[in-house]
Short mmCIF file of C-alpha atoms and ligand atoms in Angstrom, two decimals:
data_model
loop_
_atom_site.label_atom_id
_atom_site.label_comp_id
_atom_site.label_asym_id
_atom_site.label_seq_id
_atom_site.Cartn_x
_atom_site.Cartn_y
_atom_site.Cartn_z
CA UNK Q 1 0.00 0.00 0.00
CA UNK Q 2 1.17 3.74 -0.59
CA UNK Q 3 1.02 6.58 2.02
CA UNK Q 4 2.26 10.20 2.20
CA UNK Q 5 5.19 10.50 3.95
CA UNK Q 6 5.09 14.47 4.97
CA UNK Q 7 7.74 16.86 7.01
CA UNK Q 8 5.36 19.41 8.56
CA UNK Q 9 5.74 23.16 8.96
CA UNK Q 10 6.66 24.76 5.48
CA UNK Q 11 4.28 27.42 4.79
CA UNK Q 12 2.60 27.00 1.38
CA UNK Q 13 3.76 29.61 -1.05
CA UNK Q 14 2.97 29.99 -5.03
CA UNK Q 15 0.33 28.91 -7.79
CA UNK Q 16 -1.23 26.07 -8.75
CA UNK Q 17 -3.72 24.97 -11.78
CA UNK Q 18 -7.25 23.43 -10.85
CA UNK Q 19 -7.28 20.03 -12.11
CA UNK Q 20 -11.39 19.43 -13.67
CA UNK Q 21 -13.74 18.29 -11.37
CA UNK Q 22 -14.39 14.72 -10.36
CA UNK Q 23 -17.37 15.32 -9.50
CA UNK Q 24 -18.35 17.07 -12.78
CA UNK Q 25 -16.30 14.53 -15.20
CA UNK Q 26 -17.85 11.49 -13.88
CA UNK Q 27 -21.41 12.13 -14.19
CA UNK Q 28 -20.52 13.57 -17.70
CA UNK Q 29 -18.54 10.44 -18.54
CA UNK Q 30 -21.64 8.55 -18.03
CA UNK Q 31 -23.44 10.93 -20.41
CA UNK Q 32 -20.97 10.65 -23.33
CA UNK Q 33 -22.90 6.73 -23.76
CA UNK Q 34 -25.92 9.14 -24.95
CA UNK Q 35 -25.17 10.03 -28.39
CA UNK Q 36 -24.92 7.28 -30.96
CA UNK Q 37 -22.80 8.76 -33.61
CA UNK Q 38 -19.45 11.16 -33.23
CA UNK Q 39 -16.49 10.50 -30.76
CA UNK Q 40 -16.39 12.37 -27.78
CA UNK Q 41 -13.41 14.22 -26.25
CA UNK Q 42 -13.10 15.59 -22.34
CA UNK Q 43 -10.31 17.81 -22.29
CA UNK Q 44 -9.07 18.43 -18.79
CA UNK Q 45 -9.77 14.71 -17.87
CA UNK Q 46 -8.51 14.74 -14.37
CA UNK Q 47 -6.05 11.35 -13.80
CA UNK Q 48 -8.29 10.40 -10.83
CA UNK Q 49 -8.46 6.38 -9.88
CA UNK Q 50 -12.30 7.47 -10.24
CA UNK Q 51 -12.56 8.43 -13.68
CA UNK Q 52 -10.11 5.20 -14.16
CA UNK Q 53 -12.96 3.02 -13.06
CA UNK Q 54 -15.77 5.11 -15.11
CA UNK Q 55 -13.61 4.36 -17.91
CA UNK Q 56 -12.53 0.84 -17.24
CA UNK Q 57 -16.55 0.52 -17.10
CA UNK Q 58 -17.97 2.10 -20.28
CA UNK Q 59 -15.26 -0.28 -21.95
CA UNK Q 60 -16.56 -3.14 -20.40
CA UNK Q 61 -19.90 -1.81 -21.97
CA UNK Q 62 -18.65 -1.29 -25.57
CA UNK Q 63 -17.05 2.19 -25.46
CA UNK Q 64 -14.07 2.72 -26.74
CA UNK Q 65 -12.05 5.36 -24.34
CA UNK Q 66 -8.41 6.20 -24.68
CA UNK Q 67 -6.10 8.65 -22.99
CA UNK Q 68 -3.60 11.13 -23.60
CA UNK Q 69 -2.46 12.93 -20.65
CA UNK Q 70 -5.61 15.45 -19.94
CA UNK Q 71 -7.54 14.42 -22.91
CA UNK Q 72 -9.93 11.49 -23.09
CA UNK Q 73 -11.41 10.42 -26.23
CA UNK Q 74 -14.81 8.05 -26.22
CA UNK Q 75 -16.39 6.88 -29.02
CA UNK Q 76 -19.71 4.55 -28.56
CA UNK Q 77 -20.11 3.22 -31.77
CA UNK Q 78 -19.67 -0.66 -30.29
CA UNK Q 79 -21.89 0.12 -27.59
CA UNK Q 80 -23.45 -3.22 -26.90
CA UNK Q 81 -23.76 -4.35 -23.18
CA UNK Q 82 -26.34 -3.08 -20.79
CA UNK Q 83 -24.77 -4.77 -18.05
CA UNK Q 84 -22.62 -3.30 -15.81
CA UNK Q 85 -19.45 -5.32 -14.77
CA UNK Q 86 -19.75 -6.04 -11.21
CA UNK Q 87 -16.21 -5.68 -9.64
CA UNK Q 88 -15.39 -2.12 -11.14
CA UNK Q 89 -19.26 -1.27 -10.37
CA UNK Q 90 -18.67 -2.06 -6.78
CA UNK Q 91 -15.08 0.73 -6.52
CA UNK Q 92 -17.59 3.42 -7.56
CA UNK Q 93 -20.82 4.60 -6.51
CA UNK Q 94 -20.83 6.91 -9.52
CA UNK Q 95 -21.54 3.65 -11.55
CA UNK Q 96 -25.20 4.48 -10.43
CA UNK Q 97 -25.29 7.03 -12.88
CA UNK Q 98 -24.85 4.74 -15.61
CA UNK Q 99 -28.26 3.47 -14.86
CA UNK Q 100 -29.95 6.91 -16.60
CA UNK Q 101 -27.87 7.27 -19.72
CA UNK Q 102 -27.74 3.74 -20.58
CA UNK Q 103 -31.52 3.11 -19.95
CA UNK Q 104 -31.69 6.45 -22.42
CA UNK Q 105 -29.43 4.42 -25.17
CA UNK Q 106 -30.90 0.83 -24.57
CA UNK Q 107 -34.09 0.92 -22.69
CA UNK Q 108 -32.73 -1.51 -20.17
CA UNK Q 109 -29.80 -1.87 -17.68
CA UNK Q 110 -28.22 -4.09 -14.86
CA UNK Q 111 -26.08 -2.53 -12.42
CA UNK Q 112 -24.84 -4.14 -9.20
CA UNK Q 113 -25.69 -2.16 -5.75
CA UNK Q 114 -22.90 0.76 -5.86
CA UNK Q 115 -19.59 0.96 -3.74
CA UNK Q 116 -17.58 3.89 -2.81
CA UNK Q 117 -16.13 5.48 0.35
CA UNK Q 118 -17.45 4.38 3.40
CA UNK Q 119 -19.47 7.88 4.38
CA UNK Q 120 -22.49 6.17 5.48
CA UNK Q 121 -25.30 3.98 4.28
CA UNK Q 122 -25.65 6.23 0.91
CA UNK Q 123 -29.11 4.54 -0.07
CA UNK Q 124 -30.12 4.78 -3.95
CA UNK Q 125 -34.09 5.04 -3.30
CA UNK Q 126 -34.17 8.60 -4.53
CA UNK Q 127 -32.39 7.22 -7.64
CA UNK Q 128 -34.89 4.60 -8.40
CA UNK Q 129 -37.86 6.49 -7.81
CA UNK Q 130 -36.79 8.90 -10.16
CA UNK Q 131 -36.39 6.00 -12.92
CA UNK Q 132 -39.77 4.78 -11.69
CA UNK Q 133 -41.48 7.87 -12.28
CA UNK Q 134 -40.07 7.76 -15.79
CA UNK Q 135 -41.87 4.49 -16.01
CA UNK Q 136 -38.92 2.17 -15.68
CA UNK Q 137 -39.72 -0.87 -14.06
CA UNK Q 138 -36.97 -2.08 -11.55
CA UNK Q 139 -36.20 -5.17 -9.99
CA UNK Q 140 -33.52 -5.75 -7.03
CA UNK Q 141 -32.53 -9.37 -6.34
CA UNK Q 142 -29.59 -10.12 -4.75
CA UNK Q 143 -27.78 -7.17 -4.50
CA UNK Q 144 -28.11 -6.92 -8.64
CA UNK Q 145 -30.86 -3.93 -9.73
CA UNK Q 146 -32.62 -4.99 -13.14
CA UNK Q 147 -34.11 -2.07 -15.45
CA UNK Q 148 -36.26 -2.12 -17.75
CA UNK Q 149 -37.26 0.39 -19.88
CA UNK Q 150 -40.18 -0.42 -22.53
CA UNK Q 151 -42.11 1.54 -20.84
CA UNK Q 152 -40.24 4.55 -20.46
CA UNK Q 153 -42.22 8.44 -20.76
CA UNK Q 154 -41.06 11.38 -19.76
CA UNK Q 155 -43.08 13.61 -17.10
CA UNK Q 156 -42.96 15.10 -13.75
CA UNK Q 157 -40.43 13.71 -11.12
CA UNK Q 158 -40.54 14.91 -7.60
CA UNK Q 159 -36.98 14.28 -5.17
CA UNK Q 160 -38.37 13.93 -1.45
CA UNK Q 161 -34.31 15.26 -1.40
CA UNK Q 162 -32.08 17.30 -3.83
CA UNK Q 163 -29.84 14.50 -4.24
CA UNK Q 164 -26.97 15.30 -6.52
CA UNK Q 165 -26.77 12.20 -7.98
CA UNK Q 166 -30.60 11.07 -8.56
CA UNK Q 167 -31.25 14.30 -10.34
CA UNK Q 168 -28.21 14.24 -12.53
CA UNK Q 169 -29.51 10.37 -13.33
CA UNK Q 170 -32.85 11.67 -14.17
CA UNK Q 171 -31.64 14.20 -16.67
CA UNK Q 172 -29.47 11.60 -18.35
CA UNK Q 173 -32.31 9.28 -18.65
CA UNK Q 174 -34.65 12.18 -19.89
CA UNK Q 175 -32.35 13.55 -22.11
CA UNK Q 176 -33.71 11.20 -25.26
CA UNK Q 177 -36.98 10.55 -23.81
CA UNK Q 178 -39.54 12.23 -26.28
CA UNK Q 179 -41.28 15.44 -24.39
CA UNK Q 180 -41.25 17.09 -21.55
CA UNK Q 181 -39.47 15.69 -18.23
CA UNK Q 182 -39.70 18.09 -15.25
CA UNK Q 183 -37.43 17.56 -12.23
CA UNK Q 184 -38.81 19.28 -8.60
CA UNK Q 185 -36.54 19.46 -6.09
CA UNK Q 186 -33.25 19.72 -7.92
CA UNK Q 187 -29.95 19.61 -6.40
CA UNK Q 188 -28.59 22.40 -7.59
CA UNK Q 189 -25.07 22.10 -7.40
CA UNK Q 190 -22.21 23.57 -9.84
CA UNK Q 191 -21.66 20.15 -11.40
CA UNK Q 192 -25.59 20.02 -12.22
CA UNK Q 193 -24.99 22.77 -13.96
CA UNK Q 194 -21.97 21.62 -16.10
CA UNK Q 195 -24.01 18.02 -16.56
CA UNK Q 196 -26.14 20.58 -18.60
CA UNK Q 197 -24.13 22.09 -20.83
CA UNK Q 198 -22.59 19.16 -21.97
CA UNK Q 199 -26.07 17.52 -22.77
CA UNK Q 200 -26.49 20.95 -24.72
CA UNK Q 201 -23.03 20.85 -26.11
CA UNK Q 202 -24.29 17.50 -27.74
CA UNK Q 203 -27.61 18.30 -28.87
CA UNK Q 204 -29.63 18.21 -26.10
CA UNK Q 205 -32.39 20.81 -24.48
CA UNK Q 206 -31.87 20.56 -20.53
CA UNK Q 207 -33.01 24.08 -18.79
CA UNK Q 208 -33.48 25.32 -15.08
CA UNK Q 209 -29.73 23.27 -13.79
CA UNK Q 210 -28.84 25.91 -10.93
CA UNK Q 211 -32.27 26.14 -9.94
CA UNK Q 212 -34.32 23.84 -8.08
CA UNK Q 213 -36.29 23.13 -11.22
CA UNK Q 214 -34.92 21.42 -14.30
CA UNK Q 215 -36.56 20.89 -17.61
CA UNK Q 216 -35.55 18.47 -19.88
CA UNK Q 217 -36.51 18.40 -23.48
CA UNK Q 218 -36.39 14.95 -24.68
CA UNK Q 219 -34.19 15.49 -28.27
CA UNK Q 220 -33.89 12.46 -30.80
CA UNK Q 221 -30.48 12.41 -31.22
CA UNK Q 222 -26.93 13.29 -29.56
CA UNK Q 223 -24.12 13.65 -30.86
CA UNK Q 224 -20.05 13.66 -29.76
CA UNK Q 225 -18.85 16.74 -28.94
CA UNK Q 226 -15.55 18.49 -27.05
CA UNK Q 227 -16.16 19.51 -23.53
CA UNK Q 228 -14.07 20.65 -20.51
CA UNK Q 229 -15.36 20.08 -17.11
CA UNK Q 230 -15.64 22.77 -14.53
CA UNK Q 231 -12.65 23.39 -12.11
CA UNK Q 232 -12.49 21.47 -8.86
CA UNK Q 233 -13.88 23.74 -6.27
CA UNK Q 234 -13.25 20.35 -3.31
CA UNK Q 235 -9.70 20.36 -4.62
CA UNK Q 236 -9.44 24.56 -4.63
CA UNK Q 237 -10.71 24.14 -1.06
CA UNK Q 238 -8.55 21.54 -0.08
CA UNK Q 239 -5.40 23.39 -1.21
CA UNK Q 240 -6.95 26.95 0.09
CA UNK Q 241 -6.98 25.14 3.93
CA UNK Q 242 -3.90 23.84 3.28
CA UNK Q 243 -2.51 27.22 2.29
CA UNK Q 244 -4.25 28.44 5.80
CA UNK Q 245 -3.07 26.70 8.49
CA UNK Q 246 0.32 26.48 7.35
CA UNK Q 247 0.10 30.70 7.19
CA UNK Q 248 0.77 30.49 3.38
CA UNK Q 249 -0.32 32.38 0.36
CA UNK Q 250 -0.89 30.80 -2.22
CA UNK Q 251 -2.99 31.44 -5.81
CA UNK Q 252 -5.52 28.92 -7.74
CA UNK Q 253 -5.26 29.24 -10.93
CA UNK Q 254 -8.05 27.97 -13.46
CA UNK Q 255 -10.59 28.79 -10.62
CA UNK Q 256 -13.94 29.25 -10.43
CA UNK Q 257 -14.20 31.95 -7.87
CA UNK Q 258 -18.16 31.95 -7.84
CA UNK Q 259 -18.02 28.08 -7.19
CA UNK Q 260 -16.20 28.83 -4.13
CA UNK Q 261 -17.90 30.93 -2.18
CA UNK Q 262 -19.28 28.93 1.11
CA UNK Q 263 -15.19 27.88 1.45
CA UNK Q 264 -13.93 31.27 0.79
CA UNK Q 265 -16.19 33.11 3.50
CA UNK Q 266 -15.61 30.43 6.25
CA UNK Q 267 -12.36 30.81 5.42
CA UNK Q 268 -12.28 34.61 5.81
CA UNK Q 269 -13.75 33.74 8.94
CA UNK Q 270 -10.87 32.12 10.26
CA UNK Q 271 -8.84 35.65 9.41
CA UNK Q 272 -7.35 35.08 6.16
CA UNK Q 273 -7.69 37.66 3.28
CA UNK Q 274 -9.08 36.59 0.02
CA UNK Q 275 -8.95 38.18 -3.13
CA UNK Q 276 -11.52 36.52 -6.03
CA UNK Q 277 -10.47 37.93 -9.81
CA UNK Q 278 -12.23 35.94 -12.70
CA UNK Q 279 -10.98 32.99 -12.90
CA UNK Q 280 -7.95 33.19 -9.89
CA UNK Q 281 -8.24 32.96 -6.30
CA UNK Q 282 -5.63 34.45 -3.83
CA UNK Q 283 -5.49 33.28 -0.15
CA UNK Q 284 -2.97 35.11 2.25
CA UNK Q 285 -3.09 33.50 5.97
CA UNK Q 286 -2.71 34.82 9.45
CA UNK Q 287 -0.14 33.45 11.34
CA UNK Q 288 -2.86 31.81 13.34
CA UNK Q 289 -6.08 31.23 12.25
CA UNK Q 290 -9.36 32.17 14.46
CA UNK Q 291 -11.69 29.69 14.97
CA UNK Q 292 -15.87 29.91 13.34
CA UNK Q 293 -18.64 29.79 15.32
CA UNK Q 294 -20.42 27.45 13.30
CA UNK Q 295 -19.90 25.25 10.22
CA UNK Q 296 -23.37 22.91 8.80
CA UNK Q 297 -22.88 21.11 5.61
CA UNK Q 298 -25.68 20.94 3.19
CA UNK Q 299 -26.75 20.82 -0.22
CA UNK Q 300 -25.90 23.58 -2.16
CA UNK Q 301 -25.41 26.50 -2.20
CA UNK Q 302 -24.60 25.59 1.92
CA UNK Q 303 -21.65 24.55 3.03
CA UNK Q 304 -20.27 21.53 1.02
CA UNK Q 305 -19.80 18.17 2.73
CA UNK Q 306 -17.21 17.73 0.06
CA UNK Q 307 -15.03 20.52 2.38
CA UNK Q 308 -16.08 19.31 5.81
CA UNK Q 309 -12.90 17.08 6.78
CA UNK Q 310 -10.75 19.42 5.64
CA UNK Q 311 -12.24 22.47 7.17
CA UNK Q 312 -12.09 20.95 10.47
CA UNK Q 313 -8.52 19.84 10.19
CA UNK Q 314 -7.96 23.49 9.96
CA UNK Q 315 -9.88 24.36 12.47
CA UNK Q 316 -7.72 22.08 14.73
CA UNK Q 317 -5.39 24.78 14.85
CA UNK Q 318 -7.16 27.73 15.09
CA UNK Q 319 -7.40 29.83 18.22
CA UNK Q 320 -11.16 28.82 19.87
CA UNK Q 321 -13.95 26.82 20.03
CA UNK Q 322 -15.49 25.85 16.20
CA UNK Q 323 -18.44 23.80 15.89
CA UNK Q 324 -18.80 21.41 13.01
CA UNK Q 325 -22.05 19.99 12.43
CA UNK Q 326 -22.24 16.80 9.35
CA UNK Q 327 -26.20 16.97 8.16
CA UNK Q 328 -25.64 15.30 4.44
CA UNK Q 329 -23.72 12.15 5.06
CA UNK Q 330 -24.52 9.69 8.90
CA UNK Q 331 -20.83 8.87 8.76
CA UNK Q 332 -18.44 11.15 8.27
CA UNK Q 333 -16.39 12.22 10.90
CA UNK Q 334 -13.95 8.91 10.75
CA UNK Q 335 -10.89 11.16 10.41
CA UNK Q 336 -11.28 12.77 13.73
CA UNK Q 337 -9.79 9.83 15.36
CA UNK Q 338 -6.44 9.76 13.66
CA UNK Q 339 -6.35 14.43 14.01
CA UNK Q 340 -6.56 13.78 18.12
CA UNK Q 341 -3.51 11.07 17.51
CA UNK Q 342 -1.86 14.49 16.05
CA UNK Q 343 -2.64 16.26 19.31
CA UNK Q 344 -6.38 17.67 17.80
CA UNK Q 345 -8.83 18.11 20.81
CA UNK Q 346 -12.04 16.97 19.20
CA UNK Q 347 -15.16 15.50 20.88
CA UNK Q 348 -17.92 14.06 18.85
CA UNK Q 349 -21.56 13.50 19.85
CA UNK Q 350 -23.61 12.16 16.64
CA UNK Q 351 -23.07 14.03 13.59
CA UNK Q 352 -21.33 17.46 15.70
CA UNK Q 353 -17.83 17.82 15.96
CA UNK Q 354 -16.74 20.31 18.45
CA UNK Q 355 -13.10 21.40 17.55
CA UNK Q 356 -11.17 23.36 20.60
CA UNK Q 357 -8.23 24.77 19.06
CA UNK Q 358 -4.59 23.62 19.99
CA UNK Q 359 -1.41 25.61 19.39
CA UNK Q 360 0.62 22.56 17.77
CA UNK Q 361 -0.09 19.50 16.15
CA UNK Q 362 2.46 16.55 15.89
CA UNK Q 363 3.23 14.23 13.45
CA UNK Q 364 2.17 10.93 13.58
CA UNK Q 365 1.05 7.81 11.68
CA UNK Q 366 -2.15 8.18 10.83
CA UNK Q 367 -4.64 6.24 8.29
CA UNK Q 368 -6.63 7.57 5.26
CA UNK Q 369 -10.47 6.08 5.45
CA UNK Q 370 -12.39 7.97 3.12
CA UNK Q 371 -11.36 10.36 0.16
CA UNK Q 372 -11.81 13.48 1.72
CA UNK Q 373 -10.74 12.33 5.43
CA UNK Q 374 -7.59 11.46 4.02
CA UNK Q 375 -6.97 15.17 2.18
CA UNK Q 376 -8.02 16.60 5.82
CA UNK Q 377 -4.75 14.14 7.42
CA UNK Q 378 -2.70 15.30 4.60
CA UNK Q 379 -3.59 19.19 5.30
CA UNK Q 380 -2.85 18.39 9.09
CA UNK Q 381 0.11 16.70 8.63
CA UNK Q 382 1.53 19.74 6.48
CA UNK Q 383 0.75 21.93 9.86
CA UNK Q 384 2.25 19.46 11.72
CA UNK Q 385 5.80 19.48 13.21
CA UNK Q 386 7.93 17.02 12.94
CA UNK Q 387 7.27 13.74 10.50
CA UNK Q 388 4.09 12.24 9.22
CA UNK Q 389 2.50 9.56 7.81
CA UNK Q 390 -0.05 9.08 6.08
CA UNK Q 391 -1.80 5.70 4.89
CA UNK Q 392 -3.98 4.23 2.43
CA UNK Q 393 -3.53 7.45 -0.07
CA UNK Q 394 -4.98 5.01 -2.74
CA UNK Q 395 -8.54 6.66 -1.13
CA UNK Q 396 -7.02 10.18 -1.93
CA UNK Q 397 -6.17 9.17 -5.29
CA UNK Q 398 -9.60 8.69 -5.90
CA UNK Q 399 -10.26 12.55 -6.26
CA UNK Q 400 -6.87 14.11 -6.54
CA UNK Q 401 -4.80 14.42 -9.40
CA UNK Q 402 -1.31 13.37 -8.07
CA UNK Q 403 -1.72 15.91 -5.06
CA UNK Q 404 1.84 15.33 -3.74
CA UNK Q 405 3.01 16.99 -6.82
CA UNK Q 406 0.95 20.34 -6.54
CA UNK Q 407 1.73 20.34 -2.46
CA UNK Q 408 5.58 20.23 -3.19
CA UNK Q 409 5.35 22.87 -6.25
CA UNK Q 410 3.76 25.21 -3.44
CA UNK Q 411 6.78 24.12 -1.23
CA UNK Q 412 5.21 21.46 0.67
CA UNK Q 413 7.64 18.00 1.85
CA UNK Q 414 5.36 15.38 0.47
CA UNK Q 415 6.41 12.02 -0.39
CA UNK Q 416 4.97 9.01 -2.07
CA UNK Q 417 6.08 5.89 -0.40
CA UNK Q 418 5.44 2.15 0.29
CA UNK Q 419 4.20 2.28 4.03
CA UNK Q 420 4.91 -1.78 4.45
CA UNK Q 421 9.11 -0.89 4.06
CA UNK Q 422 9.30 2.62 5.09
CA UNK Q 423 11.86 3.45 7.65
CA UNK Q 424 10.84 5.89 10.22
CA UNK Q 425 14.59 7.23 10.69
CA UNK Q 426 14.33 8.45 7.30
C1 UD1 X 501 -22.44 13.60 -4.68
C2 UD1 X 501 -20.96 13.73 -4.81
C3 UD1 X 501 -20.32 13.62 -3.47
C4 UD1 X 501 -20.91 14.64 -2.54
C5 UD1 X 501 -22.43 14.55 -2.52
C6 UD1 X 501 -23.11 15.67 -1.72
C7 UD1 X 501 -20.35 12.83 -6.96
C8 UD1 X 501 -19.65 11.73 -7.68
N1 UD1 X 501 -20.45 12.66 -5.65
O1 UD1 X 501 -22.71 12.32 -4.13
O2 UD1 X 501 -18.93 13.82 -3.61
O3 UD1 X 501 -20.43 14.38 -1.25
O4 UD1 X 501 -22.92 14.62 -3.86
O5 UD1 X 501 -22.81 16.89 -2.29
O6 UD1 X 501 -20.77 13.83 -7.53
N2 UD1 X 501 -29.54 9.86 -0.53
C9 UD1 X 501 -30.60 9.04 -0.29
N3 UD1 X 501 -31.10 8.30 -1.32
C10 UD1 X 501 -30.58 8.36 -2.58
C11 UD1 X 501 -29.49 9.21 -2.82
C12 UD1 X 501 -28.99 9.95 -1.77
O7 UD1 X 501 -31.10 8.95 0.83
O8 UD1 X 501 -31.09 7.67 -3.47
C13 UD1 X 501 -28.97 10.64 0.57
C14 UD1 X 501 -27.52 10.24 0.86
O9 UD1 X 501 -27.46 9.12 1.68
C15 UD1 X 501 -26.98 11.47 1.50
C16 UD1 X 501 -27.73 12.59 0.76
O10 UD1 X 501 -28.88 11.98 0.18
O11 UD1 X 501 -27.34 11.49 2.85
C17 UD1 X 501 -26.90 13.27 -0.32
O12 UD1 X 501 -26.57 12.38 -1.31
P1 UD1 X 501 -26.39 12.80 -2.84
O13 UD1 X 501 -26.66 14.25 -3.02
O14 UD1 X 501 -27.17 11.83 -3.65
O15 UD1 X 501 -24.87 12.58 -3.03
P2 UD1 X 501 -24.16 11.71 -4.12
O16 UD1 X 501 -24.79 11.93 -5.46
O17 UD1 X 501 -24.00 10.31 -3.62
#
């Protein structure tokens, strides 16, 4: 297994590039099945284990995807199997989405039940009664969910929750339905809104993404198009905490200021200065930050869960009492554990974290065990003094681009190591 090895206590200094968003790419890499003629290209293809397994899965089903550096060519043209392959299904709980576009393309679909990181029990009713209210007629046996599609009408579909993913399957499975499909209760996130334009991009007639209404316009056909996916605003906020509690200053480039927002203000919070310009954001730190009074996650345009593990890692450091409290996901606070083996003082009652700030933080050996816990052990391990760490990155790799590489261009001491023969004296 790999880990991070990290030498705490450089401040973070310089620029970096956004890589695109994971969340954004893999929802539209399920979309590129829908149109039947013309090869698609995703520029700014993040090289995420995530969008790996997407791929590794629409070639199972027919697609033809290849890779050069940023750019990732599909072309659907053998697109055959309606099955989803069970093993890569099970790495990725994104492989849910497949369920909409390929139900759009074939009018039936088998996916085993979803994996992903261990954040809680991350049900898939919303999902299926979305489908259902498209007229798709589902059966789950066995862990395996059968579609079927015959049936299949567009119409009104009402989310008892904006779930981000359930309403970005519903579009995809409306998108070459014939009339009218309207979506209540949207999620409305950023990555909605780029699921969107690349259905327009194609061909497609998708309106309202942003809003908690979307229409979708059932078009005949699709066709391949190039598309680059939004920046990643979890990554920008993940290298903006970073930046903070090491007192750094650093600049994201390729940046979607507006994106960031719910980061940027708790983050101003805490005392640092921000500076937004169009597509560049500029964080200078404090030499300490201040604590926040309260942090709540929740569907956008609220504070992102996405930025919850990372935010309180920073908060570990800053001078007061911060409350966290986790209302989207039942289980994810698994990385406080591992920050109060770093010296965090952290006590947890149900879904509220109540951080009181310490002055130092040391390094220790410490365990990634889910994607964004792990970034919030990297960030406090980069505060940290002395030697770190980190284990399991494989989780980390998930949703960040090779992030040792843009730590150590901002002056970070990251290493990529084999934690079974490291040797602490090192
Ligand atoms: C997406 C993001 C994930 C982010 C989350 C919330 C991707 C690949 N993943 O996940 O990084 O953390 O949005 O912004 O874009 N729920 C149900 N039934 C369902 C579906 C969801 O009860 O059928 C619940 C979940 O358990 C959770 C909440 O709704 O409590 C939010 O989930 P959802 O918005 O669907 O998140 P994901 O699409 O899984």
């Amino acid at each position: 297994m790999e880990g991070f090895q990290v030498k705490g206590g450089e401040k973070l200094k310089g620029q970096v590039r956004l890589q695109g968003a994971k969340n954004a790419v893999l929802p539209i890499l399920a979309a590129a099945l829908l149109p039947e003629e013309g090869e698609t290209v995703i520029r700014d293809c993040p090289e995420i284990r995530d969008a790996d397994a997407m791929t590794g899965i629409l070639g199972k089903l027919g697609c033809v995807c290849s890779r050069r550096g940023a750019e990732l060519r599909l072309n659907n043209r053998g697109l055959r199997h309606w099955e989803m392959p069970d093993e890569l299904s099970k790495q990725i709980r994104s492989s849910i989405f497949l369920l909409g576009p390929i139900l759009g393309r074939m009018r039936r679909a088998t996916v085993t039940y979803p994996g992903g990181c261990e954040i809680g029990l991350r049900p898939i009713d919303l999902h299926l009664k979305g489908l259902r209210a498209l007229g798709v007629r589902i059966l789950e046996e066995g862990g395996v969910i059968h579609c079927e599609g015959g049936g299949m009408r567009s119409g009104p579909v009402y989310f008892d929750y904006p779930s981000v993913g359930a309403t970005e399957n519903v579009m995809m499975a409306a998108a070459l339905l014939p009339g009218l499909t309207t979506i209540h209760n949207a999620a409305r996130e950023p990555e909605i809104e780029d699921l969107q334009g690349f259905i327009n991009a194609m061909g497609g007639c998708v309106r309202g993404a942003g809003t908690q209404v979307i229409e979708v316009e059932g078009v005949k056909k699709l066709r391949g198009v190039s598309y680059a996916p939004i920046p990643d605003r979890i990554v920008g906020g993940t290298l903006l905490c970073a930046a903070a509690v090491t007192g750094g200053e650093i600049i994201l480039a390729n940046a979607c200021p507006r994106h960031m927002i719910p980061v940027s203000e708790k983050l101003k919070e805490m005392g640092c200065r921000i500076l937004q310009e169009t597509d560049r954001l500029i964080l200078k730190a404090p030499d300490r930050l201040k604590a926040f009074s309260q942090l709540q996650t929740q569907p956008h345009p609220g504070f992102p869960t996405d930025m919850q593990a990372q935010m309180l890692a920073a908060s570990c450091l800053a001078e007061g009492t911060s409350v966290i409290v986790e209302n989207v996901f039942e289980n994810r606070l698994s990385h406080v554990a591992d920050l109060c083996r770093m010296g965090a003082d952290i006590r947890v009652s149900g879904r509220t974290a109540v951080v009181r700030g310490v002055k130092a933080l040391t390094g220790a050996r410490v365990t990634a065990r889910d994607l964004r816990g792990g970034a919030a052990l990297v960030i406090a391990a980069l505060a940290a003094q002395g030697e770190s760490v980190v284990g399991h990155i494989a989780l980390v790799d998930r949703g960040y681009a090779h992030l040792e590489d843009a730590l150590n261009a901002l002056g970070a001491c990251v290493r990529r190591v084999k934690t079974d023969t490291i040797d602490p004296s090192e």
